[in-house]
Amino acid sequence: GLGSPNALSAPPMDWPRKLLDYHAWRIENFARHLLTIPEDEFVRPTTGSFGTLGSLVGHLLVSERWFLNILSGQQAPIPKTEGELGHALVRAWYDLAAAYRRLSNDVDVAGMNHVLELPGRPGAAPRRMTRAEAMLQLVDHQAYHLGQVTFTLRHLGQPVAKGTTFFAYLFQ
């Protein structure tokens, strides 16, 4: 625990790398699981904020592409998900894990205080946040929507992904 003599002498964790690696690991694990779900389940109507599992995964994919651009300093337009359905959406989302792993090799603690400018809604001023704040939002946003994925899978009578918590990541 924190009160033990060794707790304070342990080397500091490289949070930026660890957080992005965990994020990529969680994408891979959820995506692998979602590829076991029958394709037609992605278009079946569900309850909740998104009408289908496919629209929920599509939102995750677009959001993750947007965050990747913001965190890596790119201004590239975000590809939409039109035409990508079911397993194609999941595979595109899975492919982002490699990009997040590459980003994890490029970030450092000093760069976490770098201020990013996020585009505001139409007619609104841009928003500013540090790279560290954006990374926290990325992981928090994903956790929120993966909870929705789990709920949606249960609603559809499908199995849910197991072992995708930070503890599971740390102790794999």
Coordinates of N, CA and C in Angstrom, one line a residue:
G1 N 0.8 -1.2 0.0 CA 0.0 0.0 0.0 C 0.9 1.2 0.0
L2 N 0.2 2.4 0.0 CA 1.0 3.7 0.0 C 1.8 3.9 1.3
G3 N 1.3 3.2 2.4 CA 2.0 3.4 3.6 C 3.3 2.5 3.7
S4 N 3.5 1.6 2.8 CA 4.7 0.7 2.9 C 5.9 1.5 2.5
P5 N 7.1 1.1 3.1 CA 8.3 1.8 2.8 C 8.7 1.8 1.3
N6 N 8.3 0.7 0.6 CA 8.7 0.6 -0.8 C 7.9 1.4 -1.7
A7 N 6.7 1.8 -1.3 CA 5.7 2.5 -2.2 C 6.3 3.8 -2.8
L8 N 7.0 4.6 -2.0 CA 7.6 5.8 -2.4 C 8.9 5.7 -3.2
S9 N 9.5 4.6 -3.0 CA 10.8 4.4 -3.7 C 10.7 3.7 -5.0
A10 N 9.5 3.3 -5.4 CA 9.2 2.7 -6.7 C 9.4 3.7 -7.8
P11 N 9.9 3.3 -9.0 CA 10.1 4.3 -10.0 C 8.7 4.9 -10.5
P12 N 8.7 6.1 -10.9 CA 7.4 6.7 -11.3 C 6.9 6.1 -12.5
M13 N 5.6 5.9 -12.6 CA 5.0 5.3 -13.8 C 5.0 6.4 -14.9
D14 N 5.2 6.0 -16.1 CA 5.2 6.9 -17.3 C 3.7 6.9 -17.7
W15 N 2.9 7.8 -17.0 CA 1.5 7.8 -17.2 C 1.1 8.0 -18.7
P16 N 1.6 8.9 -19.4 CA 1.2 9.1 -20.8 C 1.2 7.8 -21.6
R17 N 2.4 7.2 -21.6 CA 2.5 5.9 -22.3 C 1.6 4.8 -21.8
K18 N 1.5 4.7 -20.5 CA 0.7 3.7 -19.9 C -0.8 3.9 -20.2
L19 N -1.2 5.1 -20.2 CA -2.6 5.4 -20.5 C -3.0 5.1 -21.9
L20 N -2.1 5.5 -22.8 CA -2.4 5.3 -24.2 C -2.3 3.8 -24.6
D21 N -1.3 3.1 -24.0 CA -1.2 1.7 -24.2 C -2.4 1.0 -23.7
Y22 N -2.9 1.3 -22.5 CA -4.1 0.8 -22.0 C -5.3 1.0 -22.9
H23 N -5.4 2.2 -23.4 CA -6.5 2.6 -24.3 C -6.4 1.7 -25.5
A24 N -5.3 1.5 -26.1 CA -5.1 0.7 -27.3 C -5.5 -0.8 -27.0
W25 N -5.0 -1.3 -25.8 CA -5.3 -2.6 -25.4 C -6.8 -2.9 -25.2
R26 N -7.5 -1.9 -24.7 CA -8.9 -2.0 -24.4 C -9.7 -2.0 -25.8
I27 N -9.2 -1.2 -26.7 CA -9.8 -1.2 -28.1 C -9.7 -2.6 -28.7
E28 N -8.4 -3.2 -28.6 CA -8.2 -4.5 -29.2 C -9.1 -5.6 -28.5
N29 N -9.2 -5.5 -27.2 CA -10.0 -6.6 -26.5 C -11.5 -6.4 -26.8
F30 N -12.0 -5.2 -26.8 CA -13.4 -5.1 -27.1 C -13.7 -5.4 -28.6
A31 N -12.8 -5.0 -29.5 CA -13.0 -5.3 -30.9 C -12.9 -6.8 -31.2
R32 N -12.0 -7.5 -30.6 CA -11.9 -8.9 -30.8 C -13.2 -9.6 -30.4
H33 N -13.7 -9.1 -29.2 CA -15.0 -9.7 -28.8 C -16.1 -9.3 -29.7
L34 N -16.2 -8.1 -30.2 CA -17.3 -7.7 -31.1 C -17.3 -8.4 -32.4
L35 N -16.1 -8.8 -32.8 CA -16.0 -9.6 -34.1 C -16.7 -11.0 -33.9
T36 N -16.9 -11.4 -32.7 CA -17.6 -12.7 -32.4 C -19.1 -12.6 -32.5
I37 N -19.6 -11.3 -32.5 CA -21.0 -11.1 -32.5 C -21.5 -11.2 -33.9
P38 N -22.7 -11.9 -34.1 CA -23.2 -12.0 -35.5 C -23.4 -10.6 -36.2
E39 N -23.0 -10.5 -37.4 CA -23.1 -9.2 -38.2 C -24.5 -8.6 -38.1
D40 N -25.5 -9.4 -38.1 CA -26.9 -8.8 -38.2 C -27.3 -8.2 -36.8
E41 N -26.5 -8.5 -35.7 CA -26.8 -7.8 -34.4 C -26.5 -6.3 -34.4
F42 N -25.6 -5.9 -35.4 CA -25.1 -4.5 -35.4 C -26.2 -3.6 -36.0
V43 N -27.2 -4.2 -36.6 CA -28.3 -3.3 -37.2 C -29.6 -3.6 -36.5
R44 N -29.7 -4.4 -35.6 CA -30.9 -4.7 -34.8 C -31.2 -3.5 -33.9
P45 N -32.4 -3.0 -33.9 CA -32.8 -1.9 -33.0 C -32.6 -2.2 -31.5
T46 N -32.1 -1.2 -30.8 CA -31.9 -1.4 -29.4 C -32.4 -0.2 -28.7
T47 N -32.4 -0.2 -27.3 CA -32.8 0.9 -26.5 C -31.5 1.7 -26.2
G48 N -31.7 2.9 -25.7 CA -30.5 3.7 -25.3 C -30.3 4.9 -26.2
S49 N -29.1 5.5 -26.0 CA -28.7 6.7 -26.7 C -28.5 6.4 -28.2
F50 N -28.2 5.2 -28.6 CA -27.9 4.9 -30.0 C -28.9 3.8 -30.4
G51 N -29.4 4.0 -31.6 CA -30.5 3.1 -32.1 C -30.0 1.7 -32.4
T52 N -28.7 1.5 -32.7 CA -28.2 0.1 -33.0 C -26.8 0.0 -32.4
L53 N -26.3 -1.2 -32.3 CA -24.9 -1.4 -31.8 C -24.0 -0.8 -32.9
G54 N -24.3 -1.0 -34.1 CA -23.5 -0.4 -35.2 C -23.3 1.1 -35.1
S55 N -24.4 1.8 -34.8 CA -24.3 3.3 -34.6 C -23.4 3.7 -33.4
L56 N -23.5 2.9 -32.4 CA -22.7 3.1 -31.2 C -21.2 2.9 -31.5
V57 N -20.9 1.8 -32.2 CA -19.5 1.5 -32.5 C -19.0 2.6 -33.5
G58 N -19.9 3.0 -34.4 CA -19.5 4.1 -35.4 C -19.2 5.3 -34.7
H59 N -19.9 5.7 -33.6 CA -19.6 6.9 -32.8 C -18.2 6.7 -32.1
L60 N -18.0 5.5 -31.6 CA -16.7 5.3 -31.0 C -15.6 5.5 -32.0
L61 N -15.7 4.9 -33.2 CA -14.7 5.0 -34.2 C -14.4 6.5 -34.6
V62 N -15.5 7.2 -34.9 CA -15.3 8.6 -35.3 C -14.7 9.4 -34.2
S63 N -15.1 9.2 -32.9 CA -14.6 9.9 -31.8 C -13.1 9.6 -31.6
E64 N -12.8 8.3 -31.7 CA -11.4 7.9 -31.5 C -10.5 8.5 -32.6
R65 N -11.0 8.6 -33.8 CA -10.2 9.2 -34.9 C -10.0 10.7 -34.6
W66 N -11.0 11.3 -34.1 CA -11.0 12.8 -33.8 C -9.9 13.0 -32.6
F67 N -10.0 12.2 -31.6 CA -9.0 12.3 -30.5 C -7.6 12.1 -30.9
L68 N -7.4 11.1 -31.8 CA -6.1 10.7 -32.3 C -5.5 11.9 -33.1
N69 N -6.3 12.6 -33.9 CA -5.9 13.8 -34.6 C -5.5 14.9 -33.6
I70 N -6.4 15.1 -32.6 CA -6.1 16.2 -31.7 C -4.8 15.9 -30.9
L71 N -4.7 14.7 -30.4 CA -3.5 14.4 -29.6 C -2.2 14.3 -30.4
S72 N -2.3 14.0 -31.6 CA -1.1 14.0 -32.4 C -0.8 15.3 -33.2
G73 N -1.7 16.3 -33.0 CA -1.5 17.6 -33.6 C -1.8 17.6 -35.1
Q74 N -2.6 16.7 -35.6 CA -3.0 16.7 -37.0 C -4.3 17.5 -37.2
Q75 N -4.4 18.1 -38.3 CA -5.7 18.8 -38.7 C -6.4 18.1 -39.8
A76 N -6.1 16.8 -40.0 CA -6.7 16.0 -41.1 C -8.2 15.9 -40.8
P77 N -9.0 15.9 -41.9 CA -10.5 15.7 -41.7 C -10.7 14.3 -41.2
I78 N -11.7 14.1 -40.4 CA -12.1 12.8 -39.8 C -12.9 12.0 -40.9
P79 N -12.5 10.9 -41.3 CA -13.3 10.1 -42.2 C -14.6 9.6 -41.5
K80 N -15.6 9.7 -42.3 CA -16.9 9.3 -41.7 C -17.1 7.8 -41.8
T81 N -18.1 7.3 -41.3 CA -18.3 5.8 -41.3 C -19.3 5.3 -42.3
E82 N -19.8 6.2 -43.1 CA -20.8 5.8 -44.1 C -20.2 4.6 -44.9
G83 N -21.0 3.6 -45.1 CA -20.6 2.5 -45.9 C -19.9 1.4 -45.0
E84 N -19.5 1.8 -43.8 CA -18.9 0.8 -43.0 C -19.9 0.3 -42.0
L85 N -20.1 -1.0 -42.0 CA -21.2 -1.6 -41.2 C -20.6 -2.7 -40.4
G86 N -21.2 -3.0 -39.2 CA -20.9 -4.2 -38.4 C -19.4 -4.5 -38.2
H87 N -19.0 -5.6 -38.7 CA -17.6 -6.0 -38.5 C -16.6 -5.1 -39.2
A88 N -17.0 -4.4 -40.3 CA -16.0 -3.5 -41.0 C -15.8 -2.3 -40.0
L89 N -16.8 -1.8 -39.3 CA -16.6 -0.7 -38.3 C -15.7 -1.2 -37.2
V90 N -15.9 -2.4 -36.8 CA -15.1 -2.9 -35.7 C -13.6 -3.1 -36.1
R91 N -13.4 -3.6 -37.3 CA -12.0 -3.7 -37.8 C -11.3 -2.4 -38.0
A92 N -12.1 -1.4 -38.4 CA -11.5 0.0 -38.6 C -11.2 0.5 -37.2
W93 N -12.0 0.3 -36.2 CA -11.7 0.7 -34.8 C -10.5 0.0 -34.3
Y94 N -10.5 -1.3 -34.5 CA -9.3 -2.1 -34.1 C -8.0 -1.6 -34.6
D95 N -8.0 -1.2 -35.9 CA -6.8 -0.6 -36.5 C -6.3 0.6 -35.9
L96 N -7.2 1.4 -35.2 CA -6.8 2.6 -34.5 C -5.9 2.2 -33.3
A97 N -6.0 1.0 -32.8 CA -5.2 0.7 -31.6 C -3.7 0.8 -32.0
A98 N -3.3 0.4 -33.2 CA -1.9 0.5 -33.6 C -1.5 2.0 -33.6
A99 N -2.4 2.8 -34.1 CA -2.1 4.3 -34.1 C -1.9 4.8 -32.7
Y100 N -2.7 4.4 -31.8 CA -2.6 4.9 -30.4 C -1.3 4.3 -29.8
R101 N -0.9 3.1 -30.1 CA 0.4 2.6 -29.6 C 1.6 3.4 -30.2
R102 N 1.5 3.8 -31.5 CA 2.6 4.6 -32.0 C 2.6 6.0 -31.3
L103 N 1.4 6.5 -31.0 CA 1.4 7.8 -30.3 C 2.0 7.6 -28.9
S104 N 1.7 6.5 -28.3 CA 2.2 6.3 -26.9 C 3.8 6.3 -26.9
N105 N 4.4 6.0 -28.0 CA 5.8 6.0 -28.1 C 6.4 7.4 -28.4
D106 N 5.5 8.3 -28.8 CA 5.9 9.7 -29.1 C 5.6 10.7 -28.0
V107 N 4.8 10.4 -27.0 CA 4.4 11.3 -26.0 C 5.4 11.2 -24.8
D108 N 5.6 12.3 -24.1 CA 6.4 12.3 -22.9 C 5.7 13.2 -21.8
V109 N 6.2 13.1 -20.6 CA 5.5 13.8 -19.5 C 5.6 15.3 -19.8
A110 N 6.7 15.8 -20.3 CA 6.9 17.2 -20.5 C 5.8 17.7 -21.5
G111 N 5.5 16.9 -22.4 CA 4.5 17.3 -23.4 C 3.1 17.3 -23.0
M112 N 2.8 16.8 -21.8 CA 1.5 16.7 -21.3 C 0.9 18.1 -20.9
N113 N 1.7 19.1 -20.7 CA 1.2 20.4 -20.4 C 1.0 21.2 -21.7
H114 N 1.3 20.7 -22.8 CA 1.1 21.4 -24.1 C -0.4 21.7 -24.3
V115 N -0.7 22.9 -24.6 CA -2.1 23.3 -24.8 C -2.5 23.0 -26.2
L116 N -3.6 22.3 -26.3 CA -4.2 22.0 -27.6 C -5.4 22.9 -27.8
E117 N -5.7 23.3 -29.1 CA -6.8 24.1 -29.4 C -7.8 23.2 -30.1
L118 N -9.0 23.0 -29.5 CA -10.0 22.2 -30.1 C -11.1 23.1 -30.8
P119 N -11.5 22.6 -32.0 CA -12.5 23.4 -32.7 C -13.8 23.5 -31.9
G120 N -14.4 24.7 -31.8 CA -15.6 24.8 -31.1 C -16.8 24.4 -32.0
R121 N -17.9 24.4 -31.4 CA -19.1 24.2 -32.2 C -19.3 25.4 -33.2
P122 N -20.0 25.2 -34.3 CA -20.2 26.3 -35.2 C -20.6 27.6 -34.5
G123 N -19.9 28.7 -34.7 CA -20.2 29.9 -34.1 C -19.6 30.1 -32.8
A124 N -19.0 29.1 -32.2 CA -18.4 29.2 -30.9 C -16.9 29.3 -31.0
A125 N -16.3 29.9 -30.0 CA -14.9 30.0 -29.9 C -14.2 28.7 -29.7
P126 N -13.0 28.5 -30.2 CA -12.3 27.2 -30.0 C -12.1 27.0 -28.5
R127 N -11.9 25.8 -28.1 CA -11.7 25.4 -26.7 C -10.2 25.1 -26.5
R128 N -9.7 25.3 -25.3 CA -8.3 24.9 -25.1 C -8.3 23.9 -23.9
M129 N -7.4 23.0 -24.0 CA -7.1 22.0 -22.9 C -5.7 21.5 -23.1
T130 N -5.1 21.0 -22.1 CA -3.8 20.4 -22.2 C -3.9 19.0 -22.8
R131 N -2.8 18.5 -23.3 CA -2.7 17.2 -23.8 C -3.1 16.2 -22.8
A132 N -2.7 16.4 -21.5 CA -3.1 15.5 -20.4 C -4.6 15.5 -20.2
E133 N -5.2 16.6 -20.3 CA -6.7 16.7 -20.1 C -7.4 16.0 -21.3
A134 N -6.9 16.1 -22.5 CA -7.5 15.5 -23.6 C -7.3 14.0 -23.5
M135 N -6.2 13.5 -23.0 CA -6.0 12.0 -22.8 C -7.0 11.5 -21.8
L136 N -7.2 12.2 -20.7 CA -8.1 11.8 -19.7 C -9.5 11.8 -20.3
Q137 N -9.9 12.8 -21.1 CA -11.2 12.8 -21.7 C -11.4 11.6 -22.7
L138 N -10.3 11.3 -23.4 CA -10.3 10.2 -24.3 C -10.7 8.9 -23.6
V139 N -10.0 8.6 -22.6 CA -10.2 7.3 -21.8 C -11.5 7.3 -21.1
D140 N -11.9 8.5 -20.6 CA -13.2 8.6 -19.9 C -14.4 8.4 -20.9
H141 N -14.3 9.0 -22.1 CA -15.3 8.9 -23.1 C -15.4 7.5 -23.6
Q142 N -14.3 6.8 -23.8 CA -14.3 5.4 -24.2 C -15.0 4.6 -23.1
A143 N -14.6 4.8 -21.9 CA -15.2 4.0 -20.8 C -16.7 4.1 -20.7
Y144 N -17.2 5.3 -20.9 CA -18.6 5.6 -20.9 C -19.3 4.8 -22.0
H145 N -18.8 4.9 -23.2 CA -19.4 4.3 -24.3 C -19.2 2.8 -24.3
L146 N -18.1 2.3 -23.8 CA -18.0 0.8 -23.7 C -19.0 0.2 -22.7
G147 N -19.4 1.0 -21.7 CA -20.4 0.6 -20.8 C -21.7 0.5 -21.6
Q148 N -22.0 1.5 -22.5 CA -23.2 1.4 -23.3 C -23.1 0.2 -24.3
V149 N -21.9 -0.2 -24.8 CA -21.8 -1.3 -25.6 C -22.1 -2.6 -24.8
T150 N -21.6 -2.7 -23.6 CA -22.0 -3.8 -22.7 C -23.5 -3.9 -22.5
F151 N -24.1 -2.8 -22.2 CA -25.5 -2.7 -21.9 C -26.3 -3.2 -23.2
T152 N -25.8 -2.7 -24.4 CA -26.5 -3.0 -25.6 C -26.3 -4.5 -25.9
L153 N -25.2 -5.1 -25.7 CA -25.0 -6.5 -25.9 C -25.9 -7.3 -25.1
R154 N -26.0 -6.9 -23.8 CA -26.9 -7.6 -22.9 C -28.4 -7.5 -23.4
H155 N -28.8 -6.3 -23.8 CA -30.1 -6.1 -24.4 C -30.4 -7.0 -25.6
L156 N -29.4 -7.2 -26.4 CA -29.5 -8.1 -27.6 C -29.4 -9.5 -27.3
G157 N -29.1 -9.9 -26.0 CA -28.9 -11.3 -25.6 C -27.6 -11.9 -26.0
Q158 N -26.6 -11.0 -26.2 CA -25.3 -11.4 -26.7 C -24.3 -11.4 -25.5
P159 N -23.3 -12.2 -25.6 CA -22.3 -12.2 -24.5 C -21.5 -10.9 -24.5
V160 N -21.0 -10.5 -23.3 CA -20.3 -9.3 -23.1 C -18.8 -9.6 -23.0
A161 N -18.0 -8.5 -23.3 CA -16.5 -8.7 -23.2 C -16.2 -8.8 -21.7
K162 N -15.2 -9.6 -21.4 CA -14.7 -9.7 -20.0 C -13.2 -9.3 -19.9
G163 N -12.8 -8.9 -18.7 CA -11.4 -8.6 -18.5 C -10.9 -7.4 -19.2
T164 N -11.6 -6.3 -19.2 CA -11.1 -5.1 -20.0 C -10.9 -3.9 -19.1
T165 N -10.8 -4.2 -17.7 CA -10.6 -3.1 -16.8 C -9.1 -2.8 -16.7
F166 N -8.7 -1.6 -16.1 CA -7.4 -1.3 -15.9 C -6.6 -2.3 -15.1
F167 N -7.3 -2.9 -14.1 CA -6.6 -4.0 -13.3 C -6.3 -5.2 -14.2
A168 N -7.2 -5.5 -15.1 CA -7.0 -6.6 -16.0 C -5.8 -6.3 -16.9
Y169 N -5.7 -5.1 -17.4 CA -4.5 -4.7 -18.2 C -3.2 -4.8 -17.4
L170 N -3.2 -4.3 -16.2 CA -2.0 -4.3 -15.4 C -1.5 -5.6 -15.0
F171 N -2.4 -6.6 -14.8 CA -2.1 -7.9 -14.2 C -2.2 -9.0 -15.3
Q172 N -2.2 -8.6 -16.6 CA -2.3 -9.7 -17.6 C -1.1 -10.5 -17.7

